[in-house]
Structures are given as C-alpha cells and as structure tokens.
Amino acid sequence: MNVRLRSLSAAAVAIAVVAGASACSSATSSATPPALSGSITVFAAASLTTTFRSLAATFQRKNPDVTVQLSFAGSADLVTQITNGAPADVFASADTKNMTKLVDAKLVDGQPVNFATNVLEIAVPPDNPASIRSFADLAKPGVKTVVCAPQVPCGSATVAVERVSGVILTPVSEESAVTDVLGKVSSGEADAGLVYVTDVKAAGSTVKGIEFAESRAAVNTYPIAALRGSTNAAVATAFVDYVIGIVGQKTLAAAGFGKP
Amino acid sequence: MAPRWSSAIPGWVIAAAVVGAVFVLFPLAAMATRVDWPNFLSLVTSPSSVAALLLSLRTSLAATAACIVLGVPMALMLARTAFRGQRLVRALVLLPLVLPPVIGGIALLAAFGRRGLLGQTFDVLGVSIAFSTAAVVIAQTFVALPFLVLSLESSLRLTGTRYEAVASTLGATPTTVLRRITLPLIFPALLSGAVLSFARALGEFGATLTFAGSLQGVTRTLPLEIYLQRETDPDAAVALSLVLVLVAVLVVGLTLRTSAASSLVRRGTS
C-alpha cells in the first residue's frame, strides 16, 4: 500500500516540478530559423536531478517561448510510467538497459544517444571511522558496508566490480536506491557505501569520497532520446541536442559525469 | 440493525457512500487483473519472497507484543488518571499516527542510531541496533503504538469505572482491580487494537527503509521486497502486493469480528 502511495506522490511531484520560469529573455537568439515554442516534459533518472534542472533553466533562457517540465525518478520507474502512457517527450536513462526497454517497445523516436558516464566511488562519513582506503577494505570484518541491491543499476555495477576485483562484500544492507545508501553513510549508520562519483560530489561535505581503480570495471552509460509519443518533436529534439552539445557536456562534467 | 436505519439515510448519501467504496475497491481489483496468475505461485514462493513474508510476520508480531506491553499502561494513564499536561502528552504520543513514516525513521536514527543520542550507550552495552532485525521491530512499534493506545483509551472511557469502584470498595488492591476487572472488560478492544497495530506494522515501509536498511532475511520486510522487485520484476511485485492485500483483508476481517464482539460486550455491561 505504501508503494502505491509513493508512486502517487511521485506523480504529484512530477506535476509540481513545473519549471515555470518563463525566463527574463535577454537571449540573443542568434537569428536561427523558426523560434521554438511550447512545452515539453523530460523524464530523467534521479541522478540527473541537479544537472538537468540547471540545463532546463538555461535552455528556457535561450528559448523564451519554451517551457521544460522535469520529472525525476529511478530509471525503471520512469520506463514503467512511459509504457503506461505517461506524457513524456524526452527520456534520459541512467543505464542502457532501461532505455533498451523503451526502444524494444517502439516508443523511442530514432536512436538513443549516449551522453554521459558514471562510475562508482566509495562514500564514507567525513571522519572515516573504519579507516577505509581501498575497495578491499570494504570487506574487512566489522566494517558496516551498505550497497545498492543487485536489482538496481548501482547494484549491478557493484556486482561487476566485485567480480573483477575478486573482493566479496558482505553488506549489512542492500538498498533499492543510491540516495538510501548515501543516507546511511551521511548519518553515520554505515561505515562505507558504494555510490556514484556524482552522488558523492552532490552530497558535498556530508560524506567523503574515495576513488578506487576497480570502479573502471563497471562504467554506467547514460542514454537520452526523444520519444515517439511527443507532441512537440521539434523542442524535444532541440533539448536532446542541447544536452549532448557543448553546454550540456560542460554542465555534466562539472557534476562529475564522465564523457560517453 | 442496519436495515432498520437505512430508511433514514437520504438516497444521495447512499450514492456517495457507494462511490467511496468503489474508489477504495476498484484500484485493488484493478491490481488483481494485473497478476500473472499462471506464475503466481512461483512468484510468491521464490526464496526472497518467502524470506520477506516470514520476516514481516515475525517482526510485526514482535512489534504488536511491544505495543501491548507499552500501550496498555499508556492508555490506562491517559484514560484513568488526570495530570497536568495530559492533553499535550496525548497529542504528542499519538504523533506517529500523522507523521510521514520517513520522518519517524529520521527521528529514530537521531535517538537510537549509531551516532544518535543513545548510540554511545548501546555501544558500551555491546548492543548494535543498526541494520538488525531489532531495528525493524523498533520502527514498526514506533508507528503502530498509537493505534493500540487510541483504541484502548476510547474503550476505557466508554466502559466507565463503576465496576472498578465497587471492586476497590470491597477491598481489592489496584493490581487486582486491573487484573480481574479492567483488563477483562477491555479485552475485546485490546484485541482489535492489537490487530490494528499488527496491520500497521505489517505495512510499515518508510521508517524501516530509513532506520533499518534492507537485507534479505534480516531487515527486508515484504513492503521493502515489493518496492525492490518492482525495479526488475513488476510481475513479482504485483503478486506480492496481492499477498499483502490478502493478509490485510484477513486482518480487517478479524478486527471487524472482534469489534462486533466488543460492542456486544459493551451492550451487555451497560
């Protein structure tokens, strides 16, 4: 029952997150062909929240007649919503697997484009109580390590890293979202957690990040695509181009994302 | 007695009531249509599902027991005594009823977490609550306790104190009065309150997720399992949801029977 409540509130948030800034247009619209107008809804993976909010704002400033509505959730959640008929114009996924589901359902317009990558990083409380220095340290007895469950993207990345490194973790908890892992670490309940580089960056001073070489074994690729059901294909395509373009790439790099 | 009253209810009230009932039942029925029936059994009997169901039943029972141990004295204090600030105390202890469970989880972390106010004390005693089944029971007790207190308190007020007064004038000690008069009188309410607490504990999600974590067989209760399964196996999530609904229906049925019994008892005593 709670599950239903949660998706209800997710929908409420989706409705509420209307980035309504109709923008103080000083945009020197460099005399490009027909000006874009209308509104689009972008469904993006939760890990893209900060970057896409800022990208949507600058995109609207550049195109004063355009409104970009954003809806953030786990990629699998978003795919479920889209296949159930949610009105989305653009989908940005945190992994290729979920994008493939939409491609297979023939809901994608054209081909998805990979626009960013993300790797795992160890997050520890700022004082690093268990003195973690490497990935192998996470398996030391007595260390309370929290990871994502194998069913979610960050969890399958964790499994891949374990396989390559030969280090077998015995986590005290397998969370269903990266934010829950981060919460356990920043509250000091856990000694360490495995999250994405971008999560550590976004968490600021509440956690400390420790990079490790084995993370290269599981590079998460983020694809983006305009959707076939879009009622405003021109704006949808323009937004996708904006994300893969120079401004988009710069914003993503600043948040810690890697090149595709 | 229902038919005798129904003639007094305006037609539009009945219509609105039917709409309300459909509003509640339709989504549940709609969910049932999504169940992958041919694979239903294998979906709900997978090792992870069974582990989650057993853990849920175990922890909810333990939480219900904790609710009874803590809730009965609380209800007695609220219904049978008068002290300064009683109304405020009542409002405060019932807070978990209206708090979003996630906030309950955050509050529990602040109190019992490793870095919580009591975390050091637990460390000294060698007790570690973090990521243990005990944490699940604590979270469930926290959210379920008000249900027991609330139903017991109202029942205590309704039954009145006449029998208790008589018993004590006949020389019964307070403990004897409690044991021989009060508790038997409110037993039906205690039962239905316990069932409600059990149901609330069974559905607990937010506080558990925040406070206890999620590990198969240790802290991943049925609602958490459903939430996780949804990521990769929506069919399993729907099937498990139905299991939880069935358990809830059973529990509601039990409550109705016990509350019917309790109203009978009440009528008998008045």
XYZ file of C-alpha atoms in Angstrom:
530
model
C 0.000 0.000 0.000
C 2.836 2.279 0.808
C 4.273 1.533 -2.580
C 1.168 2.864 -4.193
C 1.326 5.961 -2.015
C 4.877 6.557 -3.071
C 4.165 6.427 -6.758
C 1.197 8.698 -6.146
C 3.438 11.233 -4.507
C 5.956 10.770 -7.293
C 3.228 11.743 -9.707
C 2.376 14.717 -7.537
C 5.980 15.807 -7.606
C 6.042 15.339 -11.350
C 3.128 17.704 -11.629
C 4.583 20.132 -9.137
C 8.017 20.325 -10.700
C 6.919 22.700 -13.354
C 9.978 24.728 -14.034
C 7.773 27.699 -14.612
C 10.456 30.313 -15.096
C 9.199 31.988 -18.200
C 12.671 33.462 -18.295
C 13.849 37.029 -18.400
C 14.663 36.883 -22.042
C 17.770 38.740 -22.939
C 18.725 35.815 -25.133
C 20.478 36.984 -28.216
C 18.672 34.389 -30.304
C 21.318 34.315 -32.940
C 18.806 34.674 -35.746
C 18.362 30.952 -36.119
C 15.427 29.714 -38.232
C 11.986 29.291 -36.656
C 11.918 30.052 -32.925
C 10.952 27.091 -30.736
C 7.801 27.313 -28.659
C 5.566 25.213 -26.489
C 6.236 22.921 -23.608
C 7.901 19.552 -23.226
C 8.154 17.062 -20.385
C 11.521 15.492 -19.719
C 11.715 12.235 -17.741
C 15.200 11.890 -16.312
C 16.985 9.487 -13.985
C 17.144 10.692 -10.388
C 20.938 11.032 -10.547
C 20.497 13.757 -13.175
C 18.332 15.968 -10.951
C 20.779 18.813 -10.345
C 22.298 18.876 -13.834
C 19.009 18.686 -15.684
C 17.398 21.376 -13.522
C 20.198 23.720 -14.451
C 20.191 22.640 -18.117
C 16.424 23.106 -18.374
C 16.762 26.603 -16.902
C 19.442 27.684 -19.369
C 17.579 26.038 -22.245
C 14.477 28.054 -21.375
C 16.505 31.216 -21.116
C 17.791 30.567 -24.623
C 14.289 29.760 -25.882
C 11.930 32.115 -24.053
C 8.774 30.580 -25.531
C 9.658 27.099 -24.365
C 8.691 25.502 -21.062
C 10.557 22.401 -19.905
C 8.849 20.319 -17.271
C 11.041 17.847 -15.435
C 10.179 14.601 -13.729
C 12.850 12.685 -11.840
C 12.694 9.112 -10.565
C 14.543 5.840 -10.851
C 15.033 4.873 -14.495
C 12.961 1.687 -14.138
C 10.126 3.701 -12.572
C 10.174 6.166 -15.432
C 10.121 3.395 -18.041
C 7.074 1.890 -16.318
C 5.366 5.280 -16.355
C 6.156 5.872 -20.040
C 4.994 2.418 -21.139
C 1.810 3.038 -19.159
C 1.189 6.139 -21.227
C 2.703 8.968 -19.203
C 3.084 12.017 -21.465
C 6.847 12.343 -21.825
C 8.733 13.948 -24.699
C 12.297 13.104 -23.720
C 13.741 10.267 -21.636
C 17.210 10.288 -20.108
C 18.128 6.965 -18.504
C 20.837 6.100 -16.000
C 21.608 2.901 -17.878
C 21.283 1.429 -21.350
C 19.163 -1.488 -20.108
C 16.170 0.684 -19.272
C 16.475 2.676 -22.496
C 16.512 -0.606 -24.430
C 13.156 -1.488 -22.874
C 11.661 1.641 -24.468
C 13.404 1.010 -27.804
C 12.012 -2.538 -27.825
C 8.543 -1.165 -27.079
C 8.973 1.105 -30.139
C 8.450 4.203 -28.022
C 11.707 5.918 -28.982
C 11.987 8.361 -31.865
C 15.178 7.480 -33.771
C 18.205 6.151 -31.925
C 19.153 6.934 -28.299
C 22.416 8.846 -27.872
C 24.847 8.181 -25.041
C 25.596 11.472 -23.331
C 27.403 10.717 -20.069
C 29.045 8.051 -17.953
C 29.267 7.484 -14.252
C 31.424 5.220 -12.108
C 31.188 4.022 -8.535
C 33.043 5.631 -5.694
C 33.322 4.721 -2.010
C 31.498 7.134 0.273
C 32.455 7.270 3.944
C 31.391 9.562 6.795
C 33.651 12.662 6.886
C 35.739 11.244 9.771
C 36.068 7.852 8.042
C 35.594 5.829 11.272
C 36.613 2.491 9.740
C 39.695 3.973 8.027
C 38.671 2.825 4.576
C 41.366 3.369 1.944
C 40.636 0.847 -0.788
C 37.875 -1.290 -2.227
C 39.318 -4.348 -0.423
C 38.940 -2.502 2.910
C 35.149 -2.714 2.487
C 35.313 -6.474 3.025
C 37.271 -6.229 6.288
C 35.456 -7.856 9.208
C 33.453 -5.415 11.317
C 33.126 -2.827 8.575
C 29.472 -1.938 8.033
C 29.202 -1.551 4.264
C 25.971 -0.570 2.518
C 25.450 -1.122 -1.205
C 22.647 -0.999 -3.749
C 20.661 -4.194 -4.329
C 21.728 -6.098 -7.489
C 18.293 -5.357 -8.990
C 19.061 -1.648 -9.413
C 21.754 -0.171 -11.711
C 24.188 0.894 -8.974
C 23.861 -2.598 -7.502
C 24.641 -4.397 -10.737
C 27.681 -2.135 -11.088
C 28.711 -3.198 -7.576
C 28.414 -6.860 -8.521
C 30.568 -6.257 -11.620
C 33.270 -4.569 -9.542
C 33.230 -7.423 -7.033
C 33.668 -9.920 -9.863
C 36.614 -8.116 -11.412
C 38.382 -7.332 -8.136
C 37.746 -10.724 -6.540
C 36.692 -8.936 -3.367
C 33.476 -10.364 -1.964
C 31.466 -7.885 0.095
C 29.109 -8.871 2.898
C 26.990 -5.728 3.077
C 24.793 -5.020 6.082
C 22.158 -3.594 3.787
C 21.255 -3.672 0.091
C 19.242 -0.552 -0.601
C 16.929 -0.002 -3.535
C 18.233 3.488 -4.301
C 21.556 5.286 -4.290
C 20.068 8.008 -2.108
C 19.301 5.460 0.605
C 22.920 4.250 0.557
C 24.097 7.836 0.813
C 21.679 8.493 3.681
C 23.037 5.552 5.674
C 26.593 6.832 5.209
C 25.964 10.515 5.907
C 24.014 9.634 9.082
C 26.983 7.543 10.247
C 24.898 4.355 10.480
C 27.194 2.727 7.934
C 30.999 2.897 7.780
C 31.022 2.970 3.992
C 28.759 2.818 0.980
C 29.136 2.372 -2.752
C 27.558 5.166 -4.743
C 28.300 7.075 -7.933
C 31.010 9.712 -8.211
C 28.298 12.276 -8.959
C 26.406 11.370 -5.775
C 29.497 11.984 -3.659
C 30.009 15.310 -5.382
C 26.375 16.332 -4.889
C 26.434 15.304 -1.219
C 29.034 17.999 -0.512
C 30.688 17.818 2.887
C 28.282 15.278 4.408
C 30.360 12.397 3.044
C 33.906 11.860 1.855
C 34.629 10.153 -1.469
C 37.355 7.586 -2.029
C 38.108 6.695 -5.644
C 39.238 3.192 -6.481
C 40.742 1.754 -9.651
C 38.402 -1.249 -9.818
C 35.469 1.095 -10.459
C 36.536 1.117 -14.131
C 35.106 -2.385 -14.376
C 31.600 -1.016 -14.333
C 31.098 2.181 -16.252
C 27.464 3.221 -16.353
C 26.386 4.799 -19.615
C 23.541 7.326 -19.760
C 21.490 7.418 -22.985
C 18.965 10.079 -23.939
C 16.263 10.038 -26.621
C 13.257 11.926 -27.864
C 10.115 9.851 -27.590
C 7.760 8.873 -30.388
C 4.662 9.973 -28.495
C 5.927 13.543 -28.232
C 3.502 16.273 -29.184
C 6.363 18.710 -29.664
C 9.058 16.803 -31.519
C 10.967 19.948 -32.558
C 11.528 21.110 -28.977
C 12.178 17.553 -27.785
C 14.926 17.073 -30.369
C 16.356 20.512 -29.617
C 16.581 19.655 -25.912
C 18.330 16.349 -26.654
C 20.811 18.228 -28.876
C 21.327 20.754 -26.100
C 22.210 18.011 -23.597
C 24.687 16.335 -25.965
C 26.013 19.751 -27.036
C 28.799 21.874 -25.541
C 26.756 23.463 -22.720
C 25.229 20.160 -21.706
C 28.555 18.369 -21.653
C 30.170 21.148 -19.623
C 27.391 21.076 -17.012
C 27.552 17.285 -16.786
C 31.354 17.311 -16.423
C 31.081 19.867 -13.614
C 28.768 17.485 -11.746
C 31.304 14.681 -12.014
C 29.917 12.786 -15.000
C 32.398 11.270 -17.439
C 32.443 11.528 -21.227
C 30.276 8.981 -23.050
C -29.915 -3.445 12.892
C -28.503 -1.921 9.727
C -31.728 -2.380 7.697
C -33.782 -0.587 10.353
C -31.630 2.529 9.939
C -31.144 2.547 6.190
C -34.612 4.026 5.528
C -33.486 7.179 7.374
C -30.478 7.752 5.097
C -31.083 10.057 2.108
C -30.520 8.493 -1.287
C -27.648 10.819 -2.181
C -25.742 9.765 0.925
C -26.035 6.158 -0.165
C -24.838 7.115 -3.653
C -21.834 8.946 -2.229
C -21.051 6.004 0.022
C -21.126 3.639 -2.940
C -18.756 5.929 -4.860
C -16.460 5.938 -1.846
C -16.493 2.163 -1.585
C -15.786 1.782 -5.304
C -12.967 4.314 -5.028
C -11.266 2.094 -2.458
C -12.015 -1.272 -4.028
C -11.561 -0.515 -7.721
C -7.759 0.043 -7.675
C -7.299 -3.161 -5.681
C -9.452 -5.104 -8.112
C -7.560 -3.489 -10.996
C -4.313 -4.674 -9.443
C -5.690 -8.197 -9.240
C -6.262 -8.128 -13.000
C -2.550 -7.439 -13.473
C -1.486 -10.544 -11.620
C 0.309 -13.093 -13.753
C -1.910 -15.926 -12.457
C -0.210 -18.887 -14.187
C 3.047 -17.973 -12.446
C 1.503 -16.608 -9.271
C 2.643 -19.420 -7.009
C 6.202 -19.498 -8.258
C 6.400 -15.693 -7.992
C 5.261 -15.554 -4.381
C 7.191 -18.627 -3.266
C 10.611 -17.518 -4.509
C 13.190 -17.650 -1.697
C 13.373 -13.868 -1.415
C 9.571 -13.509 -1.264
C 9.198 -16.197 1.376
C 12.035 -14.709 3.421
C 10.363 -11.290 3.239
C 6.936 -12.613 4.199
C 8.268 -14.602 7.156
C 10.353 -11.660 8.334
C 7.328 -9.375 8.061
C 5.138 -11.722 10.088
C 7.837 -12.240 12.706
C 8.687 -8.586 13.177
C 5.034 -7.477 13.104
C 4.178 -9.976 15.840
C 7.104 -8.777 17.945
C 6.079 -5.159 17.346
C 2.499 -5.962 18.357
C 3.742 -7.547 21.580
C 5.840 -4.447 22.280
C 2.805 -2.262 21.552
C 0.740 -4.180 24.100
C 3.436 -4.023 26.783
C 3.924 -0.283 26.302
C 0.473 0.719 25.072
C -1.779 -0.719 27.786
C -0.110 1.290 30.588
C -0.149 4.383 28.375
C -3.865 4.001 27.638
C -4.586 3.481 31.356
C -2.661 6.612 32.274
C -4.496 8.644 29.646
C -7.984 7.329 30.414
C -7.940 6.706 34.151
C -5.807 9.467 35.575
C -5.687 13.228 35.390
C -2.406 15.057 35.445
C -1.072 18.375 34.321
C -0.368 18.471 30.606
C -2.277 15.265 29.940
C -3.852 16.616 26.768
C -0.464 17.652 25.476
C 1.022 14.249 26.308
C -1.831 12.526 24.499
C -1.311 14.662 21.414
C 2.424 14.009 21.444
C 2.315 10.242 21.861
C -0.161 9.987 19.032
C 2.171 11.949 16.730
C 3.496 8.889 14.843
C -0.054 8.500 13.564
C 0.184 11.654 11.495
C 3.929 11.871 10.866
C 5.167 10.679 7.484
C 6.993 7.408 8.273
C 10.246 8.674 6.760
C 10.313 11.356 9.443
C 9.765 8.630 12.013
C 12.819 6.889 10.594
C 14.925 10.031 10.793
C 13.805 10.607 14.380
C 14.633 7.015 15.329
C 18.091 7.424 13.785
C 18.639 10.538 15.880
C 17.684 8.621 19.016
C 18.900 5.045 18.557
C 21.260 5.267 15.568
C 24.989 4.646 15.930
C 25.508 8.383 16.145
C 22.178 9.032 17.855
C 21.733 10.294 21.392
C 21.637 6.756 22.821
C 24.041 5.261 20.287
C 27.055 5.557 22.609
C 25.152 3.918 25.458
C 24.220 0.981 23.260
C 27.850 0.725 22.120
C 29.021 0.447 25.730
C 26.442 -2.273 26.372
C 27.678 -4.079 23.277
C 24.316 -3.742 21.560
C 24.226 -2.794 17.899
C 20.806 -1.905 16.593
C 21.928 -0.590 13.219
C 20.873 -2.855 10.341
C 19.458 -5.509 12.688
C 16.012 -7.085 12.824
C 15.571 -5.285 16.144
C 15.704 -2.003 14.222
C 12.781 -3.171 12.095
C 10.758 -4.030 15.205
C 11.576 -0.646 16.738
C 10.446 1.167 13.602
C 7.234 -0.859 13.429
C 6.474 -0.369 17.120
C 7.019 3.359 16.773
C 4.420 3.731 14.037
C 1.964 1.118 15.358
C 1.818 2.078 19.049
C -0.678 4.965 18.675
C -3.248 2.625 17.115
C -3.283 0.459 20.228
C -3.282 3.375 22.664
C -6.065 5.139 20.798
C -8.452 2.187 20.586
C -7.792 1.128 24.185
C -8.220 4.598 25.583
C -11.591 5.149 23.948
C -12.757 1.735 25.122
C -11.618 2.519 28.685
C -13.586 5.752 28.640
C -16.677 4.018 27.287
C -16.695 1.208 29.847
C -16.552 3.648 32.746
C -15.239 2.993 36.244
C -18.256 1.679 38.153
C -17.143 -1.936 38.463
C -13.670 -0.849 39.392
C -15.024 1.456 42.081
C -17.163 -1.322 43.515
C -14.276 -3.775 43.500
C -11.993 -1.413 45.353
C -14.624 -0.565 47.987
C -14.802 -4.327 48.536
C -11.104 -4.252 49.326
C -9.436 -5.270 46.055
C -5.938 -3.884 45.535
C -5.340 -1.708 42.457
C -3.462 -4.561 40.776
C -6.321 -6.978 41.446
C -8.828 -4.475 40.055
C -6.706 -4.065 36.937
C -6.269 -7.803 36.503
C -9.778 -9.000 37.386
C -11.982 -6.101 36.263
C -10.368 -3.607 33.886
C -8.400 -5.892 31.593
C -11.239 -8.413 31.057
C -13.620 -5.526 30.326
C -11.395 -4.000 27.684
C -10.118 -7.300 26.298
C -12.085 -7.072 23.006
C -10.730 -3.551 22.444
C -7.255 -4.781 23.312
C -7.617 -7.488 20.696
C -8.841 -5.178 17.954
C -6.211 -2.592 18.884
C -3.560 -5.284 18.663
C -4.822 -6.389 15.270
C -4.732 -2.791 14.017
C -1.184 -2.358 15.329
C -0.186 -5.599 13.661
C -1.629 -4.394 10.364
C 0.167 -1.074 10.634
C 3.428 -2.837 11.468
C 2.972 -5.175 8.520
C 2.592 -2.264 6.112
C 5.468 -0.262 7.583
C 7.812 0.955 4.879
C 9.275 4.414 5.242
C 10.636 4.222 8.774
C 12.098 0.766 8.164
C 13.786 1.873 4.941
C 15.293 4.903 6.659
C 16.188 3.375 10.001
C 16.852 -0.333 9.461
C 18.081 -0.806 5.914
C 17.209 -3.630 3.562
C 18.826 -7.071 3.633
C 17.116 -10.331 2.757
C 16.038 -12.264 5.843
C 17.316 -9.587 8.228
C 15.647 -6.263 7.526
C 13.923 -6.582 4.142
C 10.237 -6.896 5.021
C 7.519 -7.574 2.476
C 6.821 -3.919 1.596
C 10.554 -3.335 1.020
C 10.775 -6.504 -1.068
C 7.850 -5.334 -3.201
C 9.483 -1.954 -3.667
C 12.726 -3.613 -4.786
C 11.117 -6.262 -7.001
C 9.314 -3.524 -8.892
C 12.677 -2.473 -10.343
C 13.298 -5.685 -12.222
C 10.262 -7.906 -11.911
C 6.985 -5.971 -11.887
C 5.031 -9.251 -12.070
C 6.546 -10.440 -8.819
C 5.849 -7.046 -7.247
C 2.172 -7.223 -8.216
C 1.865 -10.812 -6.993
C 3.464 -9.929 -3.665
C 1.261 -6.855 -3.364
C -1.737 -9.125 -3.684
C -0.373 -11.336 -0.905
C -0.058 -8.283 1.317
C -3.602 -7.206 0.418
C -4.892 -10.670 1.315
C -3.131 -10.536 4.668
C -4.636 -7.071 5.217
C -8.119 -8.344 4.333
C -7.710 -11.168 6.849
C -6.619 -8.673 9.481
C -9.521 -6.319 8.770
C -11.913 -9.258 8.941
C -10.506 -10.195 12.327
C -10.883 -6.626 13.551
C -14.495 -6.470 12.456
C -15.275 -9.679 14.305
C -13.543 -8.581 17.458
C -15.107 -5.124 17.387
C -18.524 -6.730 16.894
C -17.739 -8.857 19.915
C -16.616 -5.837 21.878
C -19.792 -3.893 21.120
C -21.784 -6.922 22.276
C -19.829 -6.960 25.498
C -20.388 -3.258 25.920
C -24.105 -3.615 25.417
C -24.125 -6.445 27.917
C -22.448 -4.336 30.553
C -24.472 -1.176 30.201
